[in-house]
Amino acid sequence: MAAYIGTATSRVDGVAKVTGAAKYAAEFNVSGLAHGSVVCSTIAKGRITRIDTSAAMRVEGVLTVLTHENRPPMPDNDQAYKDEVAPSGSPFRPLYDGRIMFNGQPIGLVVAETSDIARFAASLVRVEYDEEVHVTDVYRQRDQAVPPKPPTNPFEAMFAPPKARGAPEQSLAAAAVRHEGEYYVPIEHHNPMELFASTVIFESNGKLTVYDKTQGVQNVQKYLCGVFGMKPEDVRVMSPFMGGGFGSGLRPQFQVVLAVLAARALQRSVRVVLTRPQMYVLGYRPAMIQHIAIGANAHGTLDAITHDAVTVTSQYEDHHRQETGWSGLLYKSAHAKYEHRLARLDLATSCDMRAPSAASAVYALECAMDELAIALELDPLELRLRCYSDRDQHDDRPYGSKALRECYRQGAEAFGWDKRTPEPRSMRDGSDLVGWGMATGVWEALQVPITVRIVLTADGRAEVACATSDIGTGTYTIMAQVAADMLGLPLDNISVKLGDSSLPQSPVEGGSWIAASVSNGIVTTADAIRDELLRLARQMPNSPLANAAPHQVALSDGRLVSKRDASRTVSIADVMRHGAVDRIEMEKTTDPGHDATRANNTHAAIFAEVKVDEQLGVIRVTRVVSAVAAGRILNTKTGASQILGSVVGGIGMALHEETLIDHRFGRIMNANIAEYHVPVNADVHDIKVIFVDEPDDSNPLGIKGLGEIGIVGVAAAIANAVYHATGKRVRDLPITLDKLQGDGR
Ligand code: MOS
C-alpha cells in the first residue's frame, strides 16, 4: 500500500485541463441549441406592475421571452424548492411572481437563436414597478437583528451555537486584564473564474441532460425534480469539471431553473450563461459585525471569552453557520458565552464561502488575541501556547488528534519568528515598515455517507465511480491515488468517473468533507473487490491463499498477497481467469456514523510578514508561512495548492475584498472583477506551506480534508502584522489605504 497516497502526484486531469479537452458547463454543444439571457430587476423591493416584452419579441431570432406572467406552471410550496443544503425559510422561486425581494433579481429570460441576440433583446424589456422601502445596510439593521430560528433538522442543528459555560460576565468583570473590541468583515463574493452556466439538452422523449456548474450534481437533480415535478430517471445532471466554486455552487443557482423552464417550454435545448455582474446576485459571504471580550489573568491564561455576532441574510431565508463558537473552542477558558443574531436585509440569501463562519469569526478572535497579548506584554505566540486547549471544551471531550503545537513550532521556525522585536514600528527595510503577525486557524474534519462503485476488469484496469464533484480541488486525482493503492494497480490503470447524477450517491462537495468521505468509501469498496478476488482465489487448486482471511490479504502490484507471508501470492489476472470472470463490480455505501466521544478538527498556524510604505500606506504581504495539521495528506502537491489558494483568499480578505452596495438603490456597485478586488500575481509573494505530521485513526485512512483550513486565520495574521508594522489597529476589513492613513472607525 501507499505507493501513491501521500505523494506529490500531478493532477490526473491536468492534461485535459491545459489542452482544453476538459469541458465546462457552457461548452457542451448540440445542434439546435437556443440561448437565454437573463433580465434582472433594477429595484430592491416591491412589485412588478408592468413588464413589456414586445420590443424584445420583435427582434429577429428571438424565440420567447419568459416572465412570471407567461411561464409554465410551477409548484406553490416551499418544499418543492428546497435543496439539500437549503437553510430554513422559503427558498427563492425564479420567475414565480411579480414580487421583488432583491436588486438584480431575475425577472425574465429572453431566449434566442444566438446569445448575442438574446442579450440585445433582453436590454429591450421594459419594466415598471411599485417600489417599497428597502434596507441593505447591516449597520442600519443591527439593532433589529433577530436570533436564528431553532433548528428543524439535524443539518441545521449543526449550526446552533454551543452551550455557554461558567459565569462569563462575572469572570470578565473580575479579570486582571481585559480586551474588548468590535470587528467587521464585509460582504464578500466568491468570484470563481467560471461563470454560472447550464446547458440543457432536450431529448425527443422529454428527458433532460443538464450540464450545470455545480458542487453537487445530485443536489441539482433533486432540486429540478422538485421544481419541475420530474422523475430522477428523466433528469441527468452532469458537471465533470468546475472552474472554481468556493461555496457559490453548493446550492442550485437560478440559471438552471430558467434554462430548464425554457427548454421544456420550447421543447428545445437551451443554454443560459450568467454575466459576471449576474454572478453577484445569488450568494455571498455574509457581512459580520462581531464583538469579542476576553478576560485573562496576568500570567496569560484566559478566564472568560464572549463572542457576539450579527450576520446578514435575506428576508426569506435564515442562512447562518455556527459563527461564534470557534472562540470558546480554540483556547482554554472556563467561562464562555456566544450570541448570534441575523440582520434580515433586502438582499438575496447569503451563503457559504470558503470556511464559512470560521474565516470571519476567527479573524476577529485572532485579532482580539493579538490585542490581548499586547495588553499582557506577551509574545502573541507565547499567549497561544499558554492558552492551548487539549480538549474540545464545548463537549468536554478529547480530540481525535490535534497537532497544533507542532504547527506553531514548525511554522515559527520556518518563519524565523524568534527574530521579531515586539515593539510596533521597530522593524524596517529601507523606507518600508516591516510587520510580523501570526494567528491560528481551525476548521472541522467531517466525513459523510457516500457510495462508491468499482469495476475491476481482467486487463488489470479499474473504473472508480461516485457522483461527487471535483470543484478544482483535485478529487479526480486523490480518488485515482487511493484506488490505485487499494487495488494494487498502477495509477494510469485507474479511470475516475464523477460529476454525474447517475453515478452512486454523493452529497455536495463542500465542508472539506469529500476527500475523507470518498477516499474511505473507496477503501470500503476496494475491500469488497478484494474479498471477491480472495473467494475466487481460494477455489484455485493448491491455492496459496486457501486459508487466508480477507483482512490478512492485500492487493499489491496486480496480485493478491498474504500480509503475513509475501510468498503466498497469486496474480489478479490468474484469479479472474480461473474464476472465469472478466469483470468484478462492487458498489458499497460507507456511513461513518457519528463518534461523539472525540472532536475532529484541523488546525493551522499562520505567520505573515507585511511591508508598509510609510508615505503611501501601500501594504504588501511579502511572506506567509502556513503550517497545517490535517491528518494524513493524500497528495502533497494538490494539497499544498489548496493551502496556497486559501492563503491568497486570506490576503484578499485582509486587504482587498469588499462587496460595495449603494444603499439608496440596494444595488451592488462593484459587481465585476475590475472593481471587486481580488489579489493578483503582483499581490502574491512568498507563501510556504508546511504539513505537520498528524497521525489520526478517526477513519481508516486518517484523512481530515484541506479545502477550507488554509484560509482561516490568514486575514488575522496579516492584520496583526499591519499593526506590528504601523502601530495602527484597523478592525474592519479590508485594510485599505484610507483606513490605515485615516482616523479609523
Ligand atoms: Mo465550501 S464554502 O462548503 O464549498
XYZ file of C-alpha atoms and ligand atoms in Angstrom:
749
model
C 0.000 0.000 0.000
C 0.817 3.644 -0.224
C 2.687 3.820 -3.499
C 0.613 6.889 -4.381
C -1.120 8.030 -1.177
C 0.923 10.779 0.403
C 2.964 11.572 -2.699
C 3.109 14.733 -4.800
C 1.075 13.243 -7.652
C 0.268 15.590 -10.523
C -3.384 16.028 -11.425
C -4.688 13.124 -13.463
C -6.948 15.628 -15.236
C -4.127 18.142 -15.727
C -3.524 17.442 -19.413
C -7.245 17.601 -20.184
C -7.442 20.941 -18.432
C -4.464 22.634 -20.063
C -5.322 21.355 -23.539
C -8.947 22.447 -23.305
C -10.208 18.882 -23.611
C -11.909 19.271 -20.221
C -15.335 20.687 -20.973
C -17.228 23.016 -18.682
C -20.987 23.540 -18.446
C -21.217 26.209 -21.175
C -19.040 24.245 -23.598
C -21.272 21.294 -24.382
C -22.727 21.822 -27.811
C -25.672 20.270 -29.532
C -27.416 21.179 -32.765
C -30.376 23.497 -32.444
C -29.182 24.954 -29.170
C -31.040 28.124 -28.162
C -29.531 30.734 -25.858
C -31.078 32.512 -22.909
C -30.230 35.896 -21.447
C -31.497 36.877 -18.021
C -33.350 40.122 -17.325
C -32.828 41.395 -13.779
C -34.751 43.793 -11.574
C -33.398 47.282 -11.033
C -35.116 47.824 -7.685
C -34.501 46.040 -4.384
C -38.035 45.661 -3.089
C -41.552 45.977 -4.403
C -43.706 44.539 -7.144
C -43.659 44.492 -10.922
C -46.719 46.387 -12.152
C -45.995 46.040 -15.857
C -43.480 44.108 -17.873
C -43.379 44.892 -21.594
C -41.585 42.311 -23.699
C -42.997 43.356 -27.070
C -39.877 45.137 -28.329
C -37.726 42.172 -27.339
C -40.125 39.769 -29.060
C -39.905 41.745 -32.310
C -36.145 41.191 -32.607
C -35.406 38.681 -35.345
C -34.137 35.461 -33.869
C -35.919 35.805 -30.535
C -37.836 32.637 -29.710
C -39.582 33.563 -26.496
C -39.448 35.853 -23.508
C -40.425 34.123 -20.285
C -41.644 36.148 -17.320
C -43.799 35.462 -14.270
C -46.804 36.345 -16.444
C -46.394 33.663 -19.096
C -44.207 30.996 -17.522
C -45.410 27.388 -17.384
C -46.951 26.293 -14.064
C -44.596 25.952 -11.103
C -45.270 24.459 -7.655
C -46.602 26.730 -4.943
C -44.990 25.091 -1.906
C -41.581 25.742 -0.364
C -40.695 22.093 -0.076
C -40.519 21.739 -3.859
C -37.735 24.340 -3.967
C -35.654 23.030 -1.061
C -32.232 21.746 -1.992
C -30.153 19.530 0.282
C -28.309 22.442 1.895
C -31.192 24.947 1.959
C -31.461 26.947 5.168
C -34.788 27.325 6.974
C -37.233 29.655 5.277
C -38.871 29.972 1.867
C -36.427 29.401 -0.980
C -36.351 31.926 -3.811
C -38.525 30.922 -6.775
C -37.237 32.281 -10.089
C -39.971 33.889 -12.265
C -42.605 32.778 -9.779
C -44.452 36.039 -9.330
C -44.060 39.798 -9.600
C -42.649 40.255 -6.114
C -39.150 41.756 -5.960
C -37.011 40.768 -2.982
C -33.553 41.967 -4.040
C -31.917 44.137 -6.627
C -30.757 42.123 -9.612
C -33.453 39.509 -9.080
C -34.052 37.526 -12.277
C -37.443 38.572 -13.665
C -37.280 37.388 -17.237
C -35.462 35.156 -19.675
C -35.077 36.063 -23.328
C -34.384 33.020 -25.473
C -32.978 33.460 -28.970
C -31.082 31.716 -31.723
C -27.792 33.232 -30.540
C -26.562 34.573 -27.242
C -25.864 37.993 -28.786
C -29.440 38.331 -29.976
C -30.741 37.194 -26.605
C -28.594 39.677 -24.760
C -29.558 42.559 -27.018
C -33.256 41.726 -26.808
C -33.014 41.442 -23.024
C -31.961 45.085 -22.956
C -35.291 45.993 -24.612
C -37.531 44.570 -21.893
C -39.273 47.448 -20.106
C -40.408 47.056 -16.519
C -42.492 49.253 -14.233
C -42.513 48.730 -10.506
C -44.407 49.591 -7.402
C -41.418 50.283 -5.225
C -41.216 49.742 -1.459
C -38.699 50.957 1.092
C -35.741 48.607 1.360
C -32.818 48.193 3.714
C -29.474 46.726 2.670
C -27.143 48.260 5.258
C -26.250 45.851 8.065
C -25.298 48.730 10.373
C -28.795 50.189 9.976
C -30.398 46.854 10.729
C -28.146 45.541 13.511
C -30.469 46.646 16.303
C -33.368 44.831 14.659
C -31.321 41.660 14.196
C -33.040 38.521 15.465
C -31.798 35.192 16.815
C -31.895 32.402 14.212
C -34.944 30.173 14.442
C -34.413 26.938 16.382
C -33.106 24.190 14.096
C -35.747 21.987 12.480
C -33.479 19.204 11.217
C -30.084 17.622 12.028
C -28.298 19.620 9.306
C -29.424 22.930 10.800
C -28.712 21.638 14.305
C -25.029 21.500 13.352
C -25.076 25.286 13.278
C -26.700 26.066 16.610
C -24.350 27.988 18.893
C -22.670 25.799 21.533
C -23.858 25.971 25.132
C -22.397 28.700 27.285
C -20.273 27.602 30.224
C -19.442 29.067 33.621
C -20.198 32.631 34.572
C -18.590 34.656 31.795
C -19.863 38.126 32.792
C -18.651 37.868 36.379
C -15.286 36.465 35.448
C -14.827 39.094 32.734
C -15.547 41.797 35.283
C -13.058 40.279 37.699
C -10.304 39.607 35.134
C -6.893 41.187 35.730
C -6.516 42.057 32.037
C -9.302 42.554 29.540
C -9.584 43.218 25.877
C -12.809 44.092 24.121
C -13.234 45.005 20.508
C -15.625 45.180 17.612
C -14.524 43.705 14.314
C -16.136 43.791 10.913
C -15.995 41.582 7.873
C -17.870 42.971 4.853
C -19.934 41.050 2.331
C -17.579 39.180 0.031
C -18.207 37.318 -3.205
C -16.641 34.062 -4.354
C -15.743 35.168 -7.872
C -14.832 31.797 -9.349
C -13.333 32.085 -12.828
C -16.060 30.022 -14.480
C -19.383 31.779 -14.895
C -22.519 30.032 -13.744
C -23.926 28.213 -16.723
C -26.399 25.497 -17.608
C -26.677 23.707 -20.939
C -29.925 21.769 -21.014
C -30.106 19.089 -23.698
C -33.739 18.381 -24.508
C -34.333 14.902 -25.815
C -37.276 13.985 -28.011
C -38.871 11.956 -25.202
C -38.763 14.973 -22.896
C -35.828 13.703 -20.867
C -33.165 16.218 -19.951
C -29.409 16.097 -19.699
C -28.282 19.168 -17.817
C -24.652 20.276 -17.893
C -24.543 22.561 -14.915
C -21.900 24.393 -12.995
C -22.440 22.962 -9.523
C -20.717 21.487 -6.489
C -23.402 18.816 -6.267
C -24.968 17.143 -9.309
C -27.407 15.074 -7.276
C -28.439 18.146 -5.297
C -29.314 19.918 -8.553
C -31.075 16.815 -9.858
C -33.211 16.536 -6.731
C -33.958 20.251 -6.876
C -35.006 20.150 -10.536
C -37.227 17.151 -9.826
C -38.901 19.196 -7.068
C -39.343 22.362 -9.101
C -40.487 20.645 -12.305
C -42.212 17.589 -10.906
C -39.895 15.338 -12.915
C -38.671 11.846 -12.095
C -34.981 11.351 -11.292
C -34.597 8.991 -14.265
C -35.738 11.783 -16.580
C -33.182 14.384 -15.424
C -29.476 13.677 -15.571
C -27.207 16.394 -14.221
C -23.559 16.478 -15.226
C -20.673 18.581 -14.004
C -17.451 16.850 -14.979
C -15.321 19.936 -14.339
C -15.858 23.097 -12.404
C -13.919 26.320 -12.723
C -13.993 27.194 -9.043
C -16.852 27.227 -6.591
C -15.687 28.196 -3.099
C -19.235 27.531 -1.897
C -21.106 29.514 -4.557
C -22.151 26.280 -6.257
C -23.394 24.400 -3.209
C -26.994 25.422 -3.798
C -28.582 25.239 -7.253
C -28.338 28.593 -8.986
C -31.274 30.286 -10.697
C -29.946 29.935 -14.235
C -30.507 26.185 -14.136
C -34.204 26.734 -13.386
C -34.517 29.278 -16.191
C -32.726 27.046 -18.688
C -34.906 24.033 -17.867
C -38.048 26.170 -17.899
C -37.180 27.410 -21.396
C -36.104 24.009 -22.710
C -39.385 22.463 -21.647
C -41.439 25.388 -22.949
C -39.692 25.383 -26.345
C -39.081 21.606 -26.494
C -35.578 22.515 -27.472
C -32.076 22.517 -25.980
C -31.229 25.762 -24.196
C -28.148 27.278 -22.631
C -28.121 30.069 -20.075
C -24.834 31.650 -19.016
C -24.835 34.353 -16.388
C -22.837 37.517 -16.894
C -20.186 38.414 -14.335
C -22.464 41.039 -12.702
C -25.275 38.461 -12.529
C -22.848 36.169 -10.672
C -23.120 38.609 -7.766
C -26.871 38.256 -7.438
C -27.225 34.994 -5.545
C -24.942 34.118 -2.688
C -22.189 35.867 -0.835
C -20.235 35.613 2.385
C -22.441 37.364 4.944
C -21.131 40.559 6.442
C -20.367 40.053 10.127
C -20.305 42.635 12.888
C -18.762 40.999 15.890
C -17.931 41.919 19.415
C -15.376 39.924 21.378
C -14.432 40.287 25.023
C -11.593 38.318 26.595
C -10.580 38.333 30.227
C -7.198 36.976 31.244
C -5.103 36.759 34.349
C -1.681 38.355 34.470
C 0.017 35.062 33.594
C -1.640 34.970 30.215
C -4.252 32.290 30.672
C -7.861 33.025 29.837
C -10.675 33.367 32.341
C -13.542 34.184 30.021
C -14.424 34.831 26.440
C -17.641 36.135 24.911
C -18.367 36.460 21.229
C -21.446 38.235 19.871
C -22.161 38.439 16.183
C -24.631 39.873 13.744
C -24.563 38.343 10.270
C -26.566 39.056 7.162
C -29.284 37.087 5.452
C -32.285 37.748 3.212
C -35.868 38.444 4.233
C -36.913 34.963 3.118
C -34.297 32.517 4.406
C -32.206 32.349 7.591
C -28.754 31.375 6.394
C -26.178 31.208 9.145
C -23.462 28.913 10.410
C -22.034 28.276 13.837
C -20.068 31.526 13.761
C -19.332 32.416 17.345
C -18.487 29.076 18.944
C -14.975 28.939 17.494
C -13.925 31.390 20.194
C -14.775 29.078 23.057
C -13.252 26.094 21.265
C -9.826 27.305 20.314
C -8.389 28.400 23.674
C -8.756 27.085 27.160
C -11.218 29.180 29.090
C -13.512 28.083 31.909
C -16.139 30.666 31.042
C -17.571 31.298 27.618
C -20.720 32.668 26.016
C -21.967 33.257 22.478
C -24.733 35.237 20.915
C -25.641 35.229 17.269
C -28.280 37.332 15.570
C -29.336 37.740 11.975
C -29.889 41.027 10.184
C -32.535 40.402 7.541
C -31.840 42.616 4.575
C -33.417 43.118 1.167
C -30.698 41.065 -0.474
C -30.593 37.507 -1.746
C -29.778 34.940 0.941
C -26.149 34.820 2.000
C -24.382 31.512 1.544
C -21.293 29.512 2.321
C -17.984 30.875 1.180
C -14.743 29.066 1.882
C -14.584 28.194 5.598
C -17.970 29.822 6.239
C -18.184 31.205 9.796
C -14.583 30.422 10.739
C -12.945 32.639 8.130
C -14.875 35.625 9.557
C -15.123 34.704 13.238
C -11.552 33.502 13.728
C -10.331 36.684 12.050
C -11.915 38.607 14.922
C -10.823 36.152 17.610
C -7.237 36.130 16.422
C -7.009 39.905 16.203
C -8.500 40.105 19.692
C -5.906 37.623 20.962
C -3.176 39.769 19.411
C -4.535 42.815 21.195
C -4.720 40.868 24.437
C -1.090 39.780 24.019
C -0.110 43.424 23.702
C -2.079 44.292 26.839
C -0.318 41.436 28.642
C 3.081 42.383 27.171
C 3.390 38.809 25.968
C 4.601 37.463 22.650
C 1.445 36.576 20.684
C 2.695 33.049 20.045
C 3.520 32.574 23.724
C -0.026 33.664 24.636
C -1.480 30.977 22.340
C 0.732 28.332 23.929
C -0.319 29.342 27.434
C -3.981 29.083 26.445
C -3.571 25.875 24.454
C -6.545 23.567 24.798
C -6.068 19.822 24.528
C -9.785 19.195 24.841
C -12.887 20.240 22.966
C -14.388 22.400 25.677
C -17.849 22.585 24.107
C -18.458 18.924 24.796
C -15.584 18.253 27.197
C -14.006 15.534 25.098
C -10.580 14.836 23.630
C -9.593 15.447 20.028
C -9.049 12.512 17.701
C -5.759 14.276 17.054
C -4.531 17.835 17.436
C -1.005 18.697 16.308
C -1.456 22.455 16.585
C 1.506 22.789 18.954
C 3.647 21.312 16.228
C 2.159 23.778 13.704
C 3.199 26.643 15.978
C 6.689 25.203 16.400
C 7.406 24.367 12.774
C 5.723 27.499 11.453
C 7.598 29.790 13.825
C 10.884 28.137 12.990
C 10.390 28.321 9.224
C 9.335 31.955 9.532
C 12.099 32.989 11.927
C 9.585 34.288 14.486
C 12.215 34.404 17.259
C 13.874 37.341 15.497
C 10.779 39.504 15.896
C 11.097 42.609 18.028
C 7.833 43.217 19.895
C 7.504 46.999 19.596
C 5.311 48.234 16.724
C 7.293 50.189 14.098
C 10.511 48.634 15.386
C 11.391 46.675 12.236
C 12.298 48.308 8.945
C 13.528 47.500 5.477
C 14.797 50.711 3.897
C 11.815 53.065 3.773
C 9.340 50.263 4.464
C 7.938 49.465 7.868
C 8.092 45.724 8.441
C 5.464 43.908 10.471
C 5.258 40.296 11.617
C 1.966 38.861 12.763
C 0.603 35.423 13.487
C -2.713 33.707 14.018
C -4.289 30.311 14.481
C -6.660 28.570 12.109
C -9.234 25.912 12.905
C -11.799 24.002 10.870
C -13.849 20.860 11.102
C -12.870 17.411 9.875
C -16.091 15.791 8.729
C -16.921 12.567 6.958
C -20.324 11.977 5.389
C -22.117 8.925 3.939
C -21.137 8.205 0.352
C -21.378 5.359 -2.161
C -18.555 4.220 -4.427
C -18.662 1.748 -7.294
C -15.550 -0.013 -8.570
C -15.371 -2.158 -11.668
C -12.202 -4.208 -11.961
C -11.582 -5.785 -15.358
C -9.362 -8.714 -16.267
C -6.994 -6.454 -18.202
C -5.879 -5.024 -14.878
C -7.799 -1.789 -15.140
C -10.363 -0.341 -12.787
C -13.051 2.294 -13.012
C -13.978 4.136 -9.835
C -17.295 5.975 -9.839
C -19.083 8.321 -7.472
C -21.433 11.248 -8.055
C -19.194 13.630 -6.141
C -17.749 16.721 -7.803
C -14.229 17.903 -8.373
C -14.573 21.620 -7.817
C -10.944 22.100 -8.751
C -9.611 20.685 -5.509
C -8.092 17.571 -7.090
C -10.763 14.983 -6.318
C -10.147 13.050 -9.552
C -6.522 12.709 -8.565
C -6.923 11.604 -4.960
C -9.628 9.128 -5.978
C -7.219 7.624 -8.516
C -4.390 7.540 -5.956
C -6.438 5.798 -3.279
C -7.958 3.326 -5.737
C -4.544 2.515 -7.232
C -3.109 1.789 -3.796
C -6.087 -0.166 -2.531
C -6.371 -2.252 -5.706
C -2.626 -2.654 -6.174
C -2.693 -1.207 -9.681
C -0.673 1.492 -11.448
C -2.227 4.965 -11.329
C -2.610 5.005 -15.118
C -4.833 1.929 -14.948
C -7.452 3.737 -12.874
C -10.172 5.781 -14.508
C -12.335 8.001 -12.363
C -15.930 8.942 -13.085
C -17.603 11.696 -11.101
C -19.828 14.757 -11.567
C -22.759 12.745 -12.985
C -26.019 12.345 -11.084
C -26.488 8.824 -12.453
C -23.423 7.633 -10.519
C -23.551 6.295 -6.931
C -24.760 8.686 -4.235
C -22.712 11.611 -3.003
C -23.568 14.793 -1.123
C -22.364 18.181 -2.357
C -18.627 18.728 -2.386
C -18.287 21.155 0.478
C -17.318 21.490 4.098
C -13.911 19.947 3.299
C -15.598 16.552 3.732
C -15.261 14.905 0.323
C -11.609 13.798 0.468
C -12.175 11.843 3.681
C -15.594 10.596 2.591
C -14.798 9.417 -0.918
C -11.358 8.038 -0.060
C -12.632 5.929 2.803
C -15.544 4.998 0.559
C -13.033 3.670 -1.967
C -11.373 1.665 0.816
C -14.710 0.006 1.655
C -15.494 -0.868 -1.948
C -11.933 -1.959 -2.746
C -12.099 -4.272 0.270
C -15.229 -5.817 -1.231
C -13.365 -6.327 -4.533
C -10.524 -7.953 -2.630
C -12.942 -10.211 -0.772
C -14.436 -11.382 -4.038
C -10.984 -11.968 -5.543
C -9.995 -13.938 -2.455
C -13.143 -16.011 -2.665
C -12.181 -16.932 -6.223
C -8.520 -17.424 -5.298
C -9.378 -19.887 -2.566
C -11.148 -22.052 -5.129
C -7.975 -22.432 -7.183
C -6.206 -25.814 -6.915
C -3.420 -25.705 -4.322
C -4.301 -22.104 -3.655
C -1.546 -20.370 -1.700
C -4.280 -18.317 -0.062
C -6.538 -21.241 0.786
C -6.565 -20.450 4.475
C -6.203 -16.682 4.353
C -8.879 -14.469 5.869
C -9.808 -11.264 3.965
C -8.099 -8.919 6.403
C -4.873 -10.918 6.005
C -4.727 -10.238 2.268
C -3.811 -7.096 0.372
C -3.853 -6.187 -3.299
C -0.427 -5.135 -4.452
C 1.364 -4.956 -7.815
C -1.504 -6.695 -9.573
C -1.525 -9.558 -7.089
C -3.310 -10.823 -4.007
C -0.655 -11.132 -1.338
C -0.773 -12.516 2.170
C 0.224 -9.768 4.567
C 1.863 -12.353 6.822
C 3.807 -14.253 4.196
C 4.537 -12.420 0.967
C 5.413 -15.678 -0.759
C 1.746 -16.637 -0.557
C 0.503 -14.764 -3.568
C -1.429 -15.135 -6.773
C -1.920 -12.700 -9.621
C -5.284 -10.987 -10.041
C -5.239 -11.960 -13.718
C -4.851 -15.646 -12.831
C -7.613 -15.453 -10.254
C -10.037 -13.891 -12.696
C -9.074 -16.292 -15.491
C -9.524 -19.251 -13.216
C -12.810 -17.947 -11.888
C -13.938 -17.307 -15.492
C -14.876 -13.692 -14.767
C -13.760 -10.761 -16.881
C -15.054 -8.112 -14.517
C -15.818 -7.696 -10.838
C -18.177 -4.931 -9.876
C -18.846 -3.754 -6.345
C -20.866 -0.834 -5.055
C -20.750 -0.063 -1.345
C -22.005 2.705 0.895
C -19.760 3.947 3.663
C -21.552 5.577 6.543
C -19.029 6.831 9.081
C -21.703 7.185 11.735
C -21.110 9.739 14.440
C -18.487 9.236 17.106
C -19.455 11.754 19.762
C -16.598 10.798 22.055
C -13.939 12.700 20.142
C -13.699 16.034 18.370
C -12.342 16.119 14.841
C -10.747 19.336 13.697
C -7.954 20.596 11.507
C -5.634 23.347 12.676
C -3.106 25.771 11.287
C -0.586 28.316 12.445
C -0.093 31.240 10.100
C 2.824 33.655 10.187
C 2.759 36.723 7.950
C 5.178 39.463 7.051
C 3.976 42.758 5.621
C 5.945 45.693 4.325
C 4.203 49.020 4.501
C 5.343 52.050 2.558
C 5.219 54.701 5.235
C 4.469 57.614 2.913
C 1.880 55.931 0.725
C 0.459 53.368 3.121
C 0.777 50.641 0.476
C 0.773 47.208 2.133
C 2.497 44.215 0.604
C 2.257 40.740 2.102
C 5.825 39.706 1.422
C 5.902 36.360 3.227
C 3.406 33.878 4.630
C 4.177 30.584 6.320
C 1.177 28.332 6.887
C 1.775 25.211 8.966
C -1.207 22.891 8.741
C -2.233 19.827 10.772
C -4.876 17.951 8.811
C -4.298 14.281 9.424
C -2.866 12.269 6.568
C -2.196 14.335 3.462
C -3.258 12.318 0.428
C -1.376 14.385 -2.113
C 1.255 16.861 -1.025
C 1.130 18.673 -4.374
C -2.597 19.278 -4.817
C -2.893 19.586 -1.025
C -0.309 22.348 -0.878
C -2.131 24.043 -3.763
C -5.308 24.055 -1.684
C -3.472 25.860 1.107
C -1.716 28.255 -1.295
C -5.040 29.210 -2.867
C -6.596 29.665 0.543
C -3.767 31.906 1.685
C -4.341 34.031 -1.414
C -8.021 34.152 -0.437
C -6.923 35.277 3.021
C -4.792 38.052 1.525
C -7.914 39.101 -0.359
C -9.973 39.159 2.841
C -7.328 41.167 4.654
C -6.530 43.788 2.049
C -8.792 43.733 -0.995
C -12.187 42.112 -0.953
C -15.373 44.010 -0.244
C -18.738 43.989 -1.941
C -19.995 47.550 -2.005
C -23.708 48.323 -2.039
C -25.272 51.640 -2.931
C -27.838 51.580 -0.180
C -30.030 54.173 -1.925
C -30.807 51.551 -4.553
C -29.867 48.412 -2.652
C -27.633 47.572 -5.584
C -24.147 46.085 -5.650
C -21.868 48.722 -7.161
C -18.739 46.684 -7.853
C -20.241 43.568 -9.411
C -17.257 42.828 -11.621
C -13.676 41.729 -11.123
C -12.255 45.088 -12.110
C -13.860 46.806 -9.129
C -14.254 43.914 -6.733
C -10.589 43.488 -5.952
C -9.007 40.093 -5.514
C -5.268 39.536 -5.152
C -3.468 39.395 -8.492
C 0.002 37.984 -9.100
C 1.629 41.232 -8.028
C -0.084 40.904 -4.623
C 1.097 37.345 -4.043
C 4.684 36.877 -2.893
C 6.403 34.126 -0.961
C 3.985 31.560 0.509
C 5.340 28.484 2.245
C 3.093 25.564 3.161
C 4.098 23.049 5.814
C 2.122 19.912 6.585
C 2.921 18.686 10.057
C 2.658 15.024 10.835
C -0.674 14.217 12.458
C -1.496 10.518 12.751
C -5.226 10.056 13.212
C -7.347 6.928 13.424
C -10.774 8.556 13.279
C -11.245 6.983 9.840
C -9.372 4.154 8.082
C -7.061 6.430 6.095
C -6.726 9.105 8.803
C -7.831 11.900 6.447
C -9.224 15.243 7.608
C -9.654 17.433 4.497
C -7.882 20.564 3.311
C -10.318 22.679 1.311
C -11.022 25.283 3.952
C -8.492 25.228 6.791
C -5.984 27.218 4.717
C -7.971 30.465 4.723
C -8.869 30.520 8.425
C -6.678 32.912 10.388
C -4.826 34.326 7.387
C -6.602 37.706 7.453
C -5.882 37.994 11.183
C -2.191 37.166 10.777
C -1.954 39.912 8.145
C -3.994 42.415 10.198
C -1.753 41.696 13.187
C 1.328 42.179 11.016
C -0.039 45.511 9.789
C -0.460 46.604 13.400
C 3.059 45.475 14.232
C 4.428 47.393 11.251
C 2.497 50.610 11.782
C 1.141 50.733 15.338
C -2.286 51.243 13.791
C -5.085 48.768 14.508
C -7.709 48.534 11.778
C -10.645 46.423 12.920
C -12.763 46.447 9.808
C -11.782 44.586 6.707
C -10.390 45.110 4.193
C -7.445 47.128 5.480
C -7.243 49.780 2.791
C -5.040 52.855 2.495
C -7.726 55.255 3.682
C -8.275 53.287 6.895
C -4.573 52.923 7.542
C -3.838 56.604 6.977
C -7.096 57.951 8.401
C -8.565 58.110 11.875
C -10.208 54.724 11.632
C -13.628 53.669 12.705
Mo -17.466 25.061 0.786
S -17.826 27.010 1.361
O -18.510 24.150 1.795
O -17.773 24.944 -0.848
